[in-house]
Every structure is written in structure tokens, then in C-alpha cells.
Short mmCIF file of N, CA and C in Angstrom, two decimals:
data_model
loop_
_atom_site.label_atom_id
_atom_site.label_comp_id
_atom_site.label_asym_id
_atom_site.label_seq_id
_atom_site.Cartn_x
_atom_site.Cartn_y
_atom_site.Cartn_z
N UNK A 3 8.87 121.68 -57.41
CA UNK A 3 9.14 122.02 -56.03
C UNK A 3 8.52 120.95 -55.15
N UNK A 4 9.34 120.38 -54.37
CA UNK A 4 8.92 119.27 -53.54
C UNK A 4 8.84 119.74 -52.08
N UNK A 5 7.72 119.40 -51.40
CA UNK A 5 7.50 119.81 -50.01
C UNK A 5 8.01 118.70 -49.11
N UNK A 6 8.79 119.11 -48.16
CA UNK A 6 9.33 118.14 -47.22
C UNK A 6 8.21 117.66 -46.29
N UNK A 7 8.11 116.36 -46.12
CA UNK A 7 7.00 115.77 -45.38
C UNK A 7 6.96 116.20 -43.90
N UNK A 8 8.03 116.20 -43.14
CA UNK A 8 7.96 116.64 -41.74
C UNK A 8 7.55 118.10 -41.60
N UNK A 9 7.99 118.94 -42.54
CA UNK A 9 7.61 120.35 -42.49
C UNK A 9 6.11 120.50 -42.77
N UNK A 10 5.58 119.75 -43.72
CA UNK A 10 4.15 119.80 -44.04
C UNK A 10 3.32 119.34 -42.85
N UNK A 11 3.78 118.30 -42.18
CA UNK A 11 3.05 117.80 -41.00
C UNK A 11 3.06 118.85 -39.90
N UNK A 12 4.19 119.50 -39.70
CA UNK A 12 4.29 120.53 -38.67
C UNK A 12 3.38 121.71 -38.99
N UNK A 13 3.34 122.11 -40.27
CA UNK A 13 2.47 123.22 -40.67
C UNK A 13 1.00 122.85 -40.49
N UNK A 14 0.64 121.64 -40.87
CA UNK A 14 -0.75 121.19 -40.71
C UNK A 14 -1.13 121.14 -39.23
N UNK A 15 -0.25 120.63 -38.38
CA UNK A 15 -0.53 120.60 -36.95
C UNK A 15 -0.67 122.02 -36.39
N UNK A 16 0.18 122.93 -36.85
CA UNK A 16 0.09 124.32 -36.42
C UNK A 16 -1.24 124.94 -36.83
N UNK A 17 -1.68 124.66 -38.05
CA UNK A 17 -2.97 125.18 -38.53
C UNK A 17 -4.11 124.59 -37.72
N UNK A 18 -4.05 123.30 -37.42
CA UNK A 18 -5.10 122.65 -36.61
C UNK A 18 -5.15 123.27 -35.21
N UNK A 19 -3.99 123.47 -34.60
CA UNK A 19 -3.96 124.09 -33.27
C UNK A 19 -4.46 125.53 -33.32
N UNK A 20 -4.10 126.25 -34.37
CA UNK A 20 -4.56 127.62 -34.55
C UNK A 20 -6.08 127.67 -34.66
N UNK A 21 -6.64 126.80 -35.49
CA UNK A 21 -8.10 126.75 -35.66
C UNK A 21 -8.78 126.35 -34.36
N UNK A 22 -8.20 125.36 -33.68
CA UNK A 22 -8.79 124.92 -32.41
C UNK A 22 -8.75 126.04 -31.38
N UNK A 23 -7.66 126.75 -31.33
CA UNK A 23 -7.52 127.80 -30.33
C UNK A 23 -8.43 128.98 -30.61
N UNK A 24 -8.56 129.40 -31.84
CA UNK A 24 -9.33 130.59 -32.16
C UNK A 24 -10.80 130.33 -32.51
N UNK A 25 -11.17 129.10 -32.79
CA UNK A 25 -12.56 128.82 -33.12
C UNK A 25 -13.26 127.97 -32.07
N UNK A 26 -12.57 126.99 -31.54
CA UNK A 26 -13.22 126.05 -30.61
C UNK A 26 -13.18 126.57 -29.18
N UNK A 27 -12.08 127.12 -28.75
CA UNK A 27 -11.94 127.56 -27.37
C UNK A 27 -12.95 128.65 -27.00
N UNK A 28 -13.20 129.66 -27.82
CA UNK A 28 -14.23 130.65 -27.44
C UNK A 28 -15.62 130.03 -27.30
N UNK A 29 -15.95 129.09 -28.16
CA UNK A 29 -17.26 128.43 -28.04
C UNK A 29 -17.32 127.59 -26.76
N UNK A 30 -16.20 126.97 -26.39
CA UNK A 30 -16.17 126.19 -25.16
C UNK A 30 -16.34 127.11 -23.95
N UNK A 31 -15.73 128.29 -23.99
CA UNK A 31 -15.89 129.25 -22.90
C UNK A 31 -17.34 129.73 -22.80
N UNK A 32 -17.97 129.97 -23.94
CA UNK A 32 -19.40 130.33 -23.93
C UNK A 32 -20.23 129.21 -23.33
N UNK A 33 -19.88 127.98 -23.67
CA UNK A 33 -20.59 126.81 -23.14
C UNK A 33 -20.44 126.74 -21.62
N UNK A 34 -19.23 126.98 -21.10
CA UNK A 34 -19.01 126.97 -19.66
C UNK A 34 -19.82 128.08 -18.97
N UNK A 35 -19.84 129.27 -19.56
CA UNK A 35 -20.63 130.37 -19.00
C UNK A 35 -22.12 130.01 -18.98
N UNK A 36 -22.57 129.36 -20.04
CA UNK A 36 -23.96 128.93 -20.10
C UNK A 36 -24.26 127.91 -19.02
N UNK A 37 -23.33 126.99 -18.78
CA UNK A 37 -23.53 125.99 -17.72
C UNK A 37 -23.61 126.66 -16.35
N UNK A 38 -22.79 127.68 -16.13
CA UNK A 38 -22.82 128.39 -14.85
C UNK A 38 -24.16 129.11 -14.67
N UNK A 39 -24.62 129.78 -15.73
CA UNK A 39 -25.93 130.45 -15.67
C UNK A 39 -27.05 129.45 -15.43
N UNK A 40 -26.95 128.30 -16.09
CA UNK A 40 -27.97 127.27 -15.94
C UNK A 40 -27.99 126.74 -14.51
N UNK A 41 -26.83 126.52 -13.92
CA UNK A 41 -26.80 126.01 -12.54
C UNK A 41 -27.36 127.05 -11.57
N UNK A 42 -27.10 128.35 -11.83
CA UNK A 42 -27.68 129.39 -10.98
C UNK A 42 -29.20 129.41 -11.10
N UNK A 43 -29.70 129.29 -12.31
CA UNK A 43 -31.15 129.29 -12.53
C UNK A 43 -31.79 128.06 -11.88
N UNK A 44 -31.10 126.90 -11.97
CA UNK A 44 -31.64 125.70 -11.34
C UNK A 44 -31.70 125.86 -9.82
N UNK A 45 -30.66 126.46 -9.24
CA UNK A 45 -30.66 126.70 -7.80
C UNK A 45 -31.78 127.66 -7.41
N UNK A 46 -31.97 128.69 -8.22
CA UNK A 46 -33.06 129.64 -7.97
C UNK A 46 -34.41 128.95 -8.07
N UNK A 47 -34.55 128.08 -9.06
CA UNK A 47 -35.81 127.34 -9.23
C UNK A 47 -36.06 126.42 -8.04
N UNK A 48 -35.01 125.72 -7.59
CA UNK A 48 -35.18 124.84 -6.44
C UNK A 48 -35.56 125.63 -5.19
N UNK A 49 -34.96 126.81 -5.02
CA UNK A 49 -35.30 127.66 -3.88
C UNK A 49 -36.74 128.13 -3.93
N UNK A 50 -37.16 128.57 -5.10
CA UNK A 50 -38.56 129.02 -5.24
C UNK A 50 -39.52 127.85 -5.07
N UNK A 51 -39.15 126.71 -5.59
CA UNK A 51 -40.01 125.53 -5.46
C UNK A 51 -40.18 125.16 -3.99
N UNK A 52 -39.08 125.19 -3.24
CA UNK A 52 -39.16 124.89 -1.81
C UNK A 52 -40.01 125.94 -1.09
N UNK A 53 -39.85 127.20 -1.48
CA UNK A 53 -40.63 128.28 -0.87
C UNK A 53 -42.12 128.08 -1.11
N UNK A 54 -42.48 127.78 -2.35
CA UNK A 54 -43.90 127.60 -2.66
C UNK A 54 -44.46 126.32 -2.05
N UNK A 55 -43.65 125.29 -1.91
CA UNK A 55 -44.14 124.08 -1.24
C UNK A 55 -44.36 124.36 0.24
N UNK A 56 -43.49 125.19 0.85
CA UNK A 56 -43.71 125.59 2.24
C UNK A 56 -44.99 126.40 2.39
N UNK A 57 -45.24 127.28 1.44
CA UNK A 57 -46.48 128.07 1.47
C UNK A 57 -47.69 127.14 1.35
N UNK A 58 -47.61 126.17 0.45
CA UNK A 58 -48.72 125.24 0.27
C UNK A 58 -48.97 124.42 1.54
N UNK A 59 -47.90 123.96 2.19
CA UNK A 59 -48.08 123.17 3.41
C UNK A 59 -48.64 124.05 4.54
N UNK A 60 -48.18 125.30 4.61
CA UNK A 60 -48.72 126.22 5.62
C UNK A 60 -50.20 126.50 5.36
N UNK A 61 -50.55 126.65 4.11
CA UNK A 61 -51.96 126.87 3.75
C UNK A 61 -52.81 125.67 4.16
N UNK A 62 -52.29 124.47 3.94
CA UNK A 62 -53.04 123.26 4.33
C UNK A 62 -53.19 123.20 5.85
N UNK A 63 -52.15 123.59 6.59
CA UNK A 63 -52.25 123.60 8.05
C UNK A 63 -53.30 124.61 8.51
N UNK A 64 -53.33 125.77 7.84
CA UNK A 64 -54.34 126.78 8.19
C UNK A 64 -55.74 126.30 7.85
N UNK A 65 -55.88 125.57 6.76
CA UNK A 65 -57.20 125.02 6.40
C UNK A 65 -57.67 124.02 7.46
N UNK A 66 -56.74 123.26 8.04
CA UNK A 66 -57.10 122.29 9.07
C UNK A 66 -57.53 122.99 10.36
N UNK A 67 -56.99 124.17 10.61
CA UNK A 67 -57.30 124.90 11.84
C UNK A 67 -58.27 126.05 11.59
N UNK A 68 -59.13 125.89 10.61
CA UNK A 68 -60.04 126.96 10.22
C UNK A 68 -61.01 127.33 11.35
N UNK A 69 -61.48 126.36 12.10
CA UNK A 69 -62.41 126.63 13.20
C UNK A 69 -61.76 127.50 14.27
N UNK A 70 -60.52 127.18 14.61
CA UNK A 70 -59.81 127.96 15.63
C UNK A 70 -59.59 129.38 15.14
N UNK A 71 -59.23 129.53 13.88
CA UNK A 71 -59.02 130.87 13.31
C UNK A 71 -60.31 131.68 13.29
N UNK A 72 -61.44 131.02 13.05
CA UNK A 72 -62.72 131.73 13.08
C UNK A 72 -63.03 132.22 14.49
N UNK A 73 -62.70 131.41 15.50
CA UNK A 73 -62.93 131.82 16.88
C UNK A 73 -62.06 133.02 17.23
N UNK A 74 -60.81 132.98 16.81
CA UNK A 74 -59.90 134.10 17.08
C UNK A 74 -60.38 135.35 16.36
N UNK A 75 -60.79 135.20 15.12
CA UNK A 75 -61.26 136.34 14.34
C UNK A 75 -62.52 136.95 14.96
N UNK A 76 -63.41 136.12 15.48
CA UNK A 76 -64.62 136.65 16.10
C UNK A 76 -64.31 137.30 17.44
N UNK A 77 -63.25 136.89 18.11
CA UNK A 77 -62.91 137.45 19.42
C UNK A 77 -62.20 138.79 19.30
N UNK A 78 -61.49 139.03 18.21
CA UNK A 78 -60.77 140.29 18.04
C UNK A 78 -61.75 141.40 17.70
N UNK A 79 -61.44 142.62 18.15
CA UNK A 79 -62.34 143.74 17.82
C UNK A 79 -62.30 144.03 16.32
N UNK A 80 -63.42 144.50 15.81
CA UNK A 80 -63.52 144.74 14.37
C UNK A 80 -62.94 146.08 13.95
N UNK A 81 -62.82 147.03 14.89
CA UNK A 81 -62.29 148.35 14.51
C UNK A 81 -60.77 148.28 14.39
N UNK A 82 -60.22 148.98 13.41
CA UNK A 82 -58.77 148.90 13.20
C UNK A 82 -57.96 149.82 14.11
N UNK A 83 -58.62 150.54 15.03
CA UNK A 83 -57.91 151.46 15.90
C UNK A 83 -57.02 150.68 16.87
N UNK A 84 -55.82 151.18 17.08
CA UNK A 84 -54.86 150.48 17.92
C UNK A 84 -55.22 150.54 19.40
N UNK A 85 -55.80 151.65 19.84
CA UNK A 85 -56.11 151.77 21.26
C UNK A 85 -57.13 150.73 21.69
N UNK A 86 -58.10 150.44 20.84
CA UNK A 86 -59.09 149.42 21.21
C UNK A 86 -58.46 148.03 21.22
N UNK A 87 -57.52 147.78 20.32
CA UNK A 87 -56.84 146.48 20.30
C UNK A 87 -55.97 146.31 21.54
N UNK A 88 -55.25 147.35 21.93
CA UNK A 88 -54.42 147.28 23.13
C UNK A 88 -55.29 147.09 24.37
N UNK A 89 -56.39 147.82 24.45
CA UNK A 89 -57.32 147.66 25.57
C UNK A 89 -57.87 146.23 25.61
N UNK A 90 -58.24 145.70 24.45
CA UNK A 90 -58.76 144.34 24.36
C UNK A 90 -57.72 143.34 24.85
N UNK A 91 -56.47 143.49 24.42
CA UNK A 91 -55.42 142.56 24.84
C UNK A 91 -55.15 142.66 26.34
N UNK A 92 -55.17 143.88 26.90
CA UNK A 92 -54.99 144.04 28.34
C UNK A 92 -56.12 143.38 29.11
N UNK A 93 -57.34 143.59 28.65
CA UNK A 93 -58.52 143.03 29.32
C UNK A 93 -58.48 141.50 29.29
N UNK A 94 -58.20 140.92 28.13
CA UNK A 94 -58.18 139.46 28.02
C UNK A 94 -57.01 138.85 28.79
N UNK A 95 -55.88 139.55 28.84
CA UNK A 95 -54.75 139.01 29.60
C UNK A 95 -55.05 139.03 31.10
N UNK A 96 -55.71 140.08 31.58
CA UNK A 96 -56.09 140.12 32.99
C UNK A 96 -57.13 139.05 33.33
N UNK A 97 -58.05 138.80 32.41
CA UNK A 97 -59.06 137.76 32.65
C UNK A 97 -58.42 136.38 32.76
N UNK A 98 -57.33 136.17 32.07
CA UNK A 98 -56.66 134.87 32.07
C UNK A 98 -55.48 134.80 33.03
N UNK A 99 -55.31 135.83 33.86
CA UNK A 99 -54.26 135.80 34.87
C UNK A 99 -52.88 136.15 34.32
N UNK A 100 -52.83 136.85 33.22
CA UNK A 100 -51.56 137.26 32.64
C UNK A 100 -51.37 138.75 32.81
N UNK A 101 -50.13 139.20 32.65
CA UNK A 101 -49.84 140.63 32.74
C UNK A 101 -49.34 141.09 31.38
N UNK A 102 -50.01 142.09 30.85
CA UNK A 102 -49.66 142.66 29.54
C UNK A 102 -48.70 143.82 29.80
N UNK A 103 -47.40 143.60 29.57
CA UNK A 103 -46.40 144.61 29.89
C UNK A 103 -46.05 145.52 28.73
N UNK A 104 -45.82 144.93 27.58
CA UNK A 104 -45.26 145.72 26.49
C UNK A 104 -45.79 145.20 25.16
N UNK A 105 -45.99 146.14 24.24
CA UNK A 105 -46.40 145.78 22.88
C UNK A 105 -45.58 146.59 21.90
N UNK A 106 -44.96 145.92 20.98
CA UNK A 106 -44.22 146.60 19.92
C UNK A 106 -45.12 146.67 18.70
N UNK A 107 -45.55 147.86 18.38
CA UNK A 107 -46.44 148.06 17.25
C UNK A 107 -45.63 148.60 16.08
N UNK A 108 -45.64 147.87 15.00
CA UNK A 108 -44.89 148.26 13.81
C UNK A 108 -45.85 148.57 12.68
N UNK A 109 -45.52 149.58 11.93
CA UNK A 109 -46.34 149.92 10.77
C UNK A 109 -45.85 149.10 9.58
N UNK A 110 -46.74 148.34 9.01
CA UNK A 110 -46.42 147.52 7.85
C UNK A 110 -47.05 148.16 6.64
N UNK A 111 -46.21 148.49 5.68
CA UNK A 111 -46.76 149.16 4.49
C UNK A 111 -46.96 148.19 3.37
#
């Protein structure tokens, strides 16, 4: 029994395409999904890196202004009661020629 050469070539090409379609294509799709996940993680990392660098620069700015912050901290009342803080702000604003009209007090949990 003799196999016709063009038919054998067609069958071999069909088998190669079949193998490529059912074995290679799913792995390529997994690879693409992995690349998408990787790009999302890289973007998240860049965002967090920028956030933490901003925090570090803000911390350095606060370290440079430590004397001013100590003065502010010593000027504020030590009791956590809101009425004394509002009274203090009204008193200091009047001493400096300002008018204390409104304060929005929010509870931070």
C-alpha cells in the first residue's frame, strides 16, 4: 500500500495545526493573562512607591520644621475637650485681629 505524497503532507500539516491549536494556543493565552496581571501589579507597585516617597518627603519637611511644630504644640491646650479648643481658637483669633466664625468638627475614628 503506497501513500500518496500530497495527501501525507496535508495530513501532517493538519496534525501540526491541530497540535498547535490545542496545545500551544491555551498556553499562549495563559501567558497573555499573566502579562496582564504582571502589568497591573507593576502599576500598583509604582503607585505605592510614589505614595511612600511622598510620605518620606513630607516627613523630611516636617523634620525641617520641627521647631515651629514644637511651638504650635506648646501653644495648643493639652486637654482633649473640644470646648476648650474652640475657646482657645476664638481667643487667639481675636488677639490677632481675626474673626472666628465657623468650625467644622469631625469625628475621626
